[in-house]
C-alpha cells in the first residue's frame, strides 16, 4: 500500500522556522517528482514546491528564498524547511507524489502549520 | 501564471440528480487538467486526469470533458458520499488550482 505521512507541523511565532517531514512507504521518493501543496484554513489549494527525481528544485514565488525542499533517500523521506515564517503561511501542508504525467497522486493526510504570536 | 476559474462556487443538488461543474483556464492548457475531490478533514483525492481519464478506482458516474480552456466535471447521479469540494488543476505550466466548487445537499 502506498502511503505518505506528514509530520512536523505546529504553532510557531512569526519569523520562526519549522521543518516538515513526509515519510513514504510503498513509494520511492527519490524515483519520483515530489511536491508540497498547502491549504490555508477555509481556502483552496496552492502549490508550494517541487523536487525532481534528478534533484532540481522549484518554488512558488510566495515562498521563494524562505522555503527549501529536500529529501533523504536513505530514509525515503521528503522535507520542507520553512524559515522566516509569516502569518500568511498558516495552512495545512500536504506532500504529494507527482506522476509521470504531472498530476498529483498520491497525497499525504497533511500537517497543520500555524504562524501566530 | 495560468489562472483557473471554477463555477459555480456552490452547487446545491439532490441525491440521484446530475451535477455539472465548470473550470476555465486563462490560456490554453490542451488536456493537461486534473480534478480532485476533497471531503472535510481529508486530503484531496485524484478523480480525473488528462481532462477525461478516470483515476484508478473512481466510479463511472464521474466523467470529465473539455480541452483548451473550457472543462467540465459531471457526476451523473449524485450519491451521499459525493457531497464534497471539487478542485480542478492545470499541469501544463507548473501547477495551479481553481478555487473549488462545493457540492452540497439540496
PDB file of C-alpha atoms in Angstrom:
ATOM      1  CA  UNK A   1       0.000   0.000   0.000  1.00  0.00           C
ATOM      2  CA  UNK A   2       1.272   3.447  -0.944  1.00  0.00           C
ATOM      3  CA  UNK A   3       1.343   5.830   1.985  1.00  0.00           C
ATOM      4  CA  UNK A   4       2.677   9.340   2.614  1.00  0.00           C
ATOM      5  CA  UNK A   5       2.702  10.562   6.226  1.00  0.00           C
ATOM      6  CA  UNK A   6       3.498  14.177   7.071  1.00  0.00           C
ATOM      7  CA  UNK A   7       4.722  15.423  10.426  1.00  0.00           C
ATOM      8  CA  UNK A   8       6.417  18.434  11.991  1.00  0.00           C
ATOM      9  CA  UNK A   9       3.618  20.975  11.958  1.00  0.00           C
ATOM     10  CA  UNK A  10       2.690  23.104  14.948  1.00  0.00           C
ATOM     11  CA  UNK A  11       2.359  26.595  16.357  1.00  0.00           C
ATOM     12  CA  UNK A  12       5.261  28.891  15.589  1.00  0.00           C
ATOM     13  CA  UNK A  13       5.829  32.602  16.057  1.00  0.00           C
ATOM     14  CA  UNK A  14       6.250  34.945  13.083  1.00  0.00           C
ATOM     15  CA  UNK A  15       9.846  34.941  11.911  1.00  0.00           C
ATOM     16  CA  UNK A  16      10.415  31.430  13.204  1.00  0.00           C
ATOM     17  CA  UNK A  17      11.447  28.222  11.437  1.00  0.00           C
ATOM     18  CA  UNK A  18       9.915  24.782  11.095  1.00  0.00           C
ATOM     19  CA  UNK A  19      10.830  21.617   9.219  1.00  0.00           C
ATOM     20  CA  UNK A  20       8.105  19.385   7.834  1.00  0.00           C
ATOM     21  CA  UNK A  21       8.679  15.730   7.011  1.00  0.00           C
ATOM     22  CA  UNK A  22       6.845  13.365   4.679  1.00  0.00           C
ATOM     23  CA  UNK A  23       7.675   9.701   5.192  1.00  0.00           C
ATOM     24  CA  UNK A  24       6.814   7.413   2.305  1.00  0.00           C
ATOM     25  CA  UNK A  25       6.047   3.704   2.244  1.00  0.00           C
ATOM     26  CA  UNK A  26       5.224   1.616  -0.810  1.00  0.00           C
ATOM     27  CA  UNK A  27       6.538   4.533  -2.845  1.00  0.00           C
ATOM     28  CA  UNK A  28      10.118   5.629  -3.592  1.00  0.00           C
ATOM     29  CA  UNK A  29      10.656   9.338  -3.008  1.00  0.00           C
ATOM     30  CA  UNK A  30      13.923   9.503  -4.939  1.00  0.00           C
ATOM     31  CA  UNK A  31      12.431   7.950  -8.088  1.00  0.00           C
ATOM     32  CA  UNK A  32       9.538  10.371  -8.297  1.00  0.00           C
ATOM     33  CA  UNK A  33       8.906  14.079  -8.513  1.00  0.00           C
ATOM     34  CA  UNK A  34       7.583  15.155  -5.114  1.00  0.00           C
ATOM     35  CA  UNK A  35       5.673  18.294  -4.204  1.00  0.00           C
ATOM     36  CA  UNK A  36       4.345  20.251  -1.278  1.00  0.00           C
ATOM     37  CA  UNK A  37       0.874  21.807  -1.550  1.00  0.00           C
ATOM     38  CA  UNK A  38      -0.734  23.967   1.112  1.00  0.00           C
ATOM     39  CA  UNK A  39      -4.260  24.978   2.007  1.00  0.00           C
ATOM     40  CA  UNK A  40      -4.994  27.968   4.227  1.00  0.00           C
ATOM     41  CA  UNK A  41      -7.959  27.492   6.578  1.00  0.00           C
ATOM     42  CA  UNK A  42     -11.190  27.534   4.584  1.00  0.00           C
ATOM     43  CA  UNK A  43      -9.328  28.285   1.359  1.00  0.00           C
ATOM     44  CA  UNK A  44      -8.227  26.498  -1.801  1.00  0.00           C
ATOM     45  CA  UNK A  45      -5.088  24.606  -2.746  1.00  0.00           C
ATOM     46  CA  UNK A  46      -1.761  26.287  -3.532  1.00  0.00           C
ATOM     47  CA  UNK A  47       1.289  24.570  -4.991  1.00  0.00           C
ATOM     48  CA  UNK A  48       4.371  25.391  -2.915  1.00  0.00           C
ATOM     49  CA  UNK A  49       7.407  23.480  -4.156  1.00  0.00           C
ATOM     50  CA  UNK A  50       8.650  20.512  -6.181  1.00  0.00           C
ATOM     51  CA  UNK A  51      11.798  18.398  -6.205  1.00  0.00           C
ATOM     52  CA  UNK A  52      12.521  16.419  -9.340  1.00  0.00           C
ATOM     53  CA  UNK A  53      13.999  12.946  -9.303  1.00  0.00           C
ATOM     54  CA  UNK A  54      17.259  14.434 -10.599  1.00  0.00           C
ATOM     55  CA  UNK A  55      17.359  16.826  -7.646  1.00  0.00           C
ATOM     56  CA  UNK A  56      16.298  20.102  -9.240  1.00  0.00           C
ATOM     57  CA  UNK A  57      14.026  22.174  -7.023  1.00  0.00           C
ATOM     58  CA  UNK A  58      11.456  24.867  -7.768  1.00  0.00           C
ATOM     59  CA  UNK A  59       9.280  27.120  -5.648  1.00  0.00           C
ATOM     60  CA  UNK A  60       6.177  29.278  -5.815  1.00  0.00           C
ATOM     61  CA  UNK A  61       7.024  32.988  -5.722  1.00  0.00           C
ATOM     62  CA  UNK A  62       5.246  33.287  -2.367  1.00  0.00           C
ATOM     63  CA  UNK A  63       7.849  31.094  -0.634  1.00  0.00           C
ATOM     64  CA  UNK A  64      10.960  31.522  -2.782  1.00  0.00           C
ATOM     65  CA  UNK A  65      14.007  32.348  -0.698  1.00  0.00           C
ATOM     66  CA  UNK A  66      12.327  31.261   2.543  1.00  0.00           C
ATOM     67  CA  UNK A  67      11.439  27.577   1.993  1.00  0.00           C
ATOM     68  CA  UNK A  68      13.733  24.723   0.965  1.00  0.00           C
ATOM     69  CA  UNK A  69      12.583  21.336  -0.281  1.00  0.00           C
ATOM     70  CA  UNK A  70      14.862  18.340   0.097  1.00  0.00           C
ATOM     71  CA  UNK A  71      14.818  14.573   0.533  1.00  0.00           C
ATOM     72  CA  UNK A  72      16.745  11.842   2.315  1.00  0.00           C
ATOM     73  CA  UNK A  73      16.858   8.833   0.021  1.00  0.00           C
ATOM     74  CA  UNK A  74      18.070   6.512   2.793  1.00  0.00           C
ATOM     75  CA  UNK A  75      15.008   7.383   4.876  1.00  0.00           C
ATOM     76  CA  UNK A  76      12.647   7.614   1.887  1.00  0.00           C
ATOM     77  CA  UNK A  77      11.511  10.945   3.298  1.00  0.00           C
ATOM     78  CA  UNK A  78      10.718  14.355   1.831  1.00  0.00           C
ATOM     79  CA  UNK A  79      11.284  17.571   3.780  1.00  0.00           C
ATOM     80  CA  UNK A  80      10.243  21.205   3.688  1.00  0.00           C
ATOM     81  CA  UNK A  81      12.409  23.610   5.661  1.00  0.00           C
ATOM     82  CA  UNK A  82      10.412  26.773   6.303  1.00  0.00           C
ATOM     83  CA  UNK A  83      12.213  29.915   7.506  1.00  0.00           C
ATOM     84  CA  UNK A  84      11.092  33.494   8.150  1.00  0.00           C
ATOM     85  CA  UNK A  85       7.540  32.288   8.624  1.00  0.00           C
ATOM     86  CA  UNK A  86       4.667  34.729   8.229  1.00  0.00           C
ATOM     87  CA  UNK A  87       1.045  34.693   9.319  1.00  0.00           C
ATOM     88  CA  UNK A  88       0.037  34.058   5.711  1.00  0.00           C
ATOM     89  CA  UNK A  89       1.984  30.777   5.760  1.00  0.00           C
ATOM     90  CA  UNK A  90      -0.627  29.367   8.145  1.00  0.00           C
ATOM     91  CA  UNK A  91      -2.061  26.331   6.359  1.00  0.00           C
ATOM     92  CA  UNK A  92      -2.381  22.595   6.155  1.00  0.00           C
ATOM     93  CA  UNK A  93       0.666  21.331   4.288  1.00  0.00           C
ATOM     94  CA  UNK A  94       0.309  18.240   2.110  1.00  0.00           C
ATOM     95  CA  UNK A  95       3.034  16.282   0.414  1.00  0.00           C
ATOM     96  CA  UNK A  96       2.126  14.651  -2.872  1.00  0.00           C
ATOM     97  CA  UNK A  97       3.742  12.494  -5.476  1.00  0.00           C
ATOM     98  CA  UNK A  98       3.843  13.937  -8.958  1.00  0.00           C
ATOM     99  CA  UNK A  99       3.041  11.319 -11.581  1.00  0.00           C
ATOM    100  CA  UNK A 100       4.896  10.970 -14.869  1.00  0.00           C
ATOM    101  CA  UNK A 101       2.001  12.871 -16.418  1.00  0.00           C
ATOM    102  CA  UNK A 102       2.432  15.741 -13.896  1.00  0.00           C
ATOM    103  CA  UNK A 103      -0.785  15.434 -11.914  1.00  0.00           C
ATOM    104  CA  UNK A 104      -0.628  14.797  -8.163  1.00  0.00           C
ATOM    105  CA  UNK A 105      -1.111  11.319  -6.730  1.00  0.00           C
ATOM    106  CA  UNK A 106      -0.815  10.070  -4.009  1.00  0.00           C
ATOM    107  CA  UNK A 107      -1.351  12.655  -1.264  1.00  0.00           C
ATOM    108  CA  UNK A 108      -0.488  12.554   2.410  1.00  0.00           C
ATOM    109  CA  UNK A 109      -3.012  13.426   5.120  1.00  0.00           C
ATOM    110  CA  UNK A 110      -1.396  16.792   5.846  1.00  0.00           C
ATOM    111  CA  UNK A 111       0.233  18.561   8.773  1.00  0.00           C
ATOM    112  CA  UNK A 112      -1.023  21.874  10.142  1.00  0.00           C
ATOM    113  CA  UNK A 113       1.257  24.882  10.480  1.00  0.00           C
ATOM    114  CA  UNK A 114       0.000  27.871  12.464  1.00  0.00           C
ATOM    115  CA  UNK A 115       2.062  31.054  12.478  1.00  0.00           C
ATOM    116  CA  UNK A 116       0.911  33.326  15.271  1.00  0.00           C
ATOM    117  CA  UNK A 117       2.244  35.277  18.212  1.00  0.00           C
TER     118      UNK A 117
ATOM    119  CA  UNK B   1       0.703  32.208 -14.212  1.00  0.00           C
ATOM    120  CA  UNK B   2      -2.284  30.313 -15.562  1.00  0.00           C
ATOM    121  CA  UNK B   3      -5.403  31.232 -13.614  1.00  0.00           C
ATOM    122  CA  UNK B   4      -8.071  28.576 -13.156  1.00  0.00           C
ATOM    123  CA  UNK B   5     -11.639  29.737 -12.526  1.00  0.00           C
ATOM    124  CA  UNK B   6     -14.313  27.336 -11.307  1.00  0.00           C
ATOM    125  CA  UNK B   7     -18.060  27.842 -11.367  1.00  0.00           C
ATOM    126  CA  UNK B   8     -20.327  27.842  -9.561  1.00  0.00           C
ATOM    127  CA  UNK B   9     -18.763  28.342  -6.129  1.00  0.00           C
ATOM    128  CA  UNK B  10     -21.540  26.247  -4.588  1.00  0.00           C
ATOM    129  CA  UNK B  11     -23.856  23.762  -6.272  1.00  0.00           C
ATOM    130  CA  UNK B  12     -26.953  22.500  -4.449  1.00  0.00           C
ATOM    131  CA  UNK B  13     -28.080  19.138  -5.782  1.00  0.00           C
ATOM    132  CA  UNK B  14     -30.465  16.444  -4.609  1.00  0.00           C
ATOM    133  CA  UNK B  15     -29.197  12.860  -4.283  1.00  0.00           C
ATOM    134  CA  UNK B  16     -29.658  10.999  -7.538  1.00  0.00           C
ATOM    135  CA  UNK B  17     -29.515  14.163  -9.625  1.00  0.00           C
ATOM    136  CA  UNK B  18     -26.827  15.166 -12.089  1.00  0.00           C
ATOM    137  CA  UNK B  19     -24.136  17.699 -11.173  1.00  0.00           C
ATOM    138  CA  UNK B  20     -22.147  19.694 -13.717  1.00  0.00           C
ATOM    139  CA  UNK B  21     -19.071  21.630 -12.590  1.00  0.00           C
ATOM    140  CA  UNK B  22     -17.120  24.012 -14.808  1.00  0.00           C
ATOM    141  CA  UNK B  23     -13.472  25.018 -14.909  1.00  0.00           C
ATOM    142  CA  UNK B  24     -11.922  27.635 -17.180  1.00  0.00           C
ATOM    143  CA  UNK B  25      -8.229  28.272 -17.827  1.00  0.00           C
ATOM    144  CA  UNK B  26      -6.874  31.751 -18.559  1.00  0.00           C
ATOM    145  CA  UNK B  27      -4.965  30.324 -21.546  1.00  0.00           C
ATOM    146  CA  UNK B  28      -4.982  27.073 -23.451  1.00  0.00           C
ATOM    147  CA  UNK B  29      -3.748  24.090 -21.454  1.00  0.00           C
ATOM    148  CA  UNK B  30      -4.551  21.394 -24.034  1.00  0.00           C
ATOM    149  CA  UNK B  31      -5.873  18.463 -21.968  1.00  0.00           C
ATOM    150  CA  UNK B  32      -3.478  18.985 -19.046  1.00  0.00           C
ATOM    151  CA  UNK B  33      -6.226  19.122 -16.450  1.00  0.00           C
ATOM    152  CA  UNK B  34      -6.978  17.077 -13.341  1.00  0.00           C
ATOM    153  CA  UNK B  35      -9.952  17.035 -10.978  1.00  0.00           C
ATOM    154  CA  UNK B  36      -9.703  16.300  -7.260  1.00  0.00           C
ATOM    155  CA  UNK B  37     -12.335  15.631  -4.607  1.00  0.00           C
ATOM    156  CA  UNK B  38     -11.830  16.824  -1.046  1.00  0.00           C
ATOM    157  CA  UNK B  39     -14.042  15.915   1.887  1.00  0.00           C
ATOM    158  CA  UNK B  40     -13.888  17.789   5.229  1.00  0.00           C
ATOM    159  CA  UNK B  41     -10.773  16.914   7.204  1.00  0.00           C
ATOM    160  CA  UNK B  42      -9.327  14.827   4.371  1.00  0.00           C
ATOM    161  CA  UNK B  43      -6.637  15.260   1.749  1.00  0.00           C
ATOM    162  CA  UNK B  44      -7.606  15.798  -1.878  1.00  0.00           C
ATOM    163  CA  UNK B  45      -8.177  12.637  -3.892  1.00  0.00           C
ATOM    164  CA  UNK B  46      -7.433  12.357  -7.608  1.00  0.00           C
ATOM    165  CA  UNK B  47     -10.561  11.738  -9.699  1.00  0.00           C
ATOM    166  CA  UNK B  48      -9.710  12.604 -13.295  1.00  0.00           C
ATOM    167  CA  UNK B  49      -6.520  13.347 -15.243  1.00  0.00           C
ATOM    168  CA  UNK B  50      -5.895  14.207 -18.865  1.00  0.00           C
ATOM    169  CA  UNK B  51      -9.243  16.057 -18.687  1.00  0.00           C
ATOM    170  CA  UNK B  52     -11.241  12.864 -19.166  1.00  0.00           C
ATOM    171  CA  UNK B  53      -9.467   9.756 -17.811  1.00  0.00           C
ATOM    172  CA  UNK B  54     -10.773   8.390 -14.536  1.00  0.00           C
ATOM    173  CA  UNK B  55      -8.167   7.529 -11.921  1.00  0.00           C
ATOM    174  CA  UNK B  56      -7.945   4.004 -10.554  1.00  0.00           C
ATOM    175  CA  UNK B  57     -10.993   3.052  -8.504  1.00  0.00           C
ATOM    176  CA  UNK B  58     -13.094   6.085  -9.443  1.00  0.00           C
ATOM    177  CA  UNK B  59     -16.721   5.173 -10.221  1.00  0.00           C
ATOM    178  CA  UNK B  60     -18.043   5.551 -13.752  1.00  0.00           C
ATOM    179  CA  UNK B  61     -20.577   8.173 -12.622  1.00  0.00           C
ATOM    180  CA  UNK B  62     -17.684  10.650 -12.643  1.00  0.00           C
ATOM    181  CA  UNK B  63     -16.760  11.919 -16.098  1.00  0.00           C
ATOM    182  CA  UNK B  64     -14.616  14.747 -17.396  1.00  0.00           C
ATOM    183  CA  UNK B  65     -14.594  16.558 -20.697  1.00  0.00           C
ATOM    184  CA  UNK B  66     -13.109  19.549 -22.453  1.00  0.00           C
ATOM    185  CA  UNK B  67      -9.830  20.804 -23.849  1.00  0.00           C
ATOM    186  CA  UNK B  68      -8.110  24.102 -24.422  1.00  0.00           C
ATOM    187  CA  UNK B  69      -9.648  26.486 -21.899  1.00  0.00           C
ATOM    188  CA  UNK B  70     -13.054  25.007 -21.035  1.00  0.00           C
ATOM    189  CA  UNK B  71     -13.544  21.887 -18.938  1.00  0.00           C
ATOM    190  CA  UNK B  72     -16.418  20.100 -17.239  1.00  0.00           C
ATOM    191  CA  UNK B  73     -16.744  17.522 -14.478  1.00  0.00           C
ATOM    192  CA  UNK B  74     -20.045  15.677 -14.489  1.00  0.00           C
ATOM    193  CA  UNK B  75     -21.379  13.456 -11.729  1.00  0.00           C
ATOM    194  CA  UNK B  76     -24.219  11.569 -13.366  1.00  0.00           C
ATOM    195  CA  UNK B  77     -26.205  10.556 -10.282  1.00  0.00           C
ATOM    196  CA  UNK B  78     -25.056  12.013  -7.001  1.00  0.00           C
ATOM    197  CA  UNK B  79     -24.520   9.621  -4.135  1.00  0.00           C
ATOM    198  CA  UNK B  80     -24.306  10.683  -0.488  1.00  0.00           C
ATOM    199  CA  UNK B  81     -20.532  10.190  -0.499  1.00  0.00           C
ATOM    200  CA  UNK B  82     -20.111  12.624  -3.419  1.00  0.00           C
ATOM    201  CA  UNK B  83     -21.002  15.736  -1.435  1.00  0.00           C
ATOM    202  CA  UNK B  84     -17.626  17.434  -1.171  1.00  0.00           C
ATOM    203  CA  UNK B  85     -15.464  20.187  -2.638  1.00  0.00           C
ATOM    204  CA  UNK B  86     -14.058  19.653  -6.116  1.00  0.00           C
ATOM    205  CA  UNK B  87     -10.915  21.322  -7.456  1.00  0.00           C
ATOM    206  CA  UNK B  88      -9.563  21.500 -10.970  1.00  0.00           C
ATOM    207  CA  UNK B  89      -5.798  21.756 -11.516  1.00  0.00           C
ATOM    208  CA  UNK B  90      -3.777  22.596 -14.591  1.00  0.00           C
ATOM    209  CA  UNK B  91      -0.374  20.983 -15.041  1.00  0.00           C
ATOM    210  CA  UNK B  92       0.521  22.440 -18.432  1.00  0.00           C
ATOM    211  CA  UNK B  93       2.709  25.185 -16.965  1.00  0.00           C
ATOM    212  CA  UNK B  94       3.724  24.438 -13.398  1.00  0.00           C
ATOM    213  CA  UNK B  95       0.627  23.858 -11.300  1.00  0.00           C
ATOM    214  CA  UNK B  96      -2.352  25.984 -10.351  1.00  0.00           C
ATOM    215  CA  UNK B  97      -5.707  25.082  -8.867  1.00  0.00           C
ATOM    216  CA  UNK B  98      -9.163  26.525  -9.194  1.00  0.00           C
ATOM    217  CA  UNK B  99     -10.795  27.942  -6.087  1.00  0.00           C
ATOM    218  CA  UNK B 100     -13.110  24.947  -5.758  1.00  0.00           C
ATOM    219  CA  UNK B 101     -16.795  24.108  -6.159  1.00  0.00           C
ATOM    220  CA  UNK B 102     -18.669  22.886  -3.118  1.00  0.00           C
ATOM    221  CA  UNK B 103     -21.363  20.328  -3.953  1.00  0.00           C
ATOM    222  CA  UNK B 104     -23.928  20.379  -1.170  1.00  0.00           C
ATOM    223  CA  UNK B 105     -27.160  18.565  -0.477  1.00  0.00           C
ATOM    224  CA  UNK B 106     -30.252  20.397  -1.679  1.00  0.00           C
TER     225      UNK B 106
END
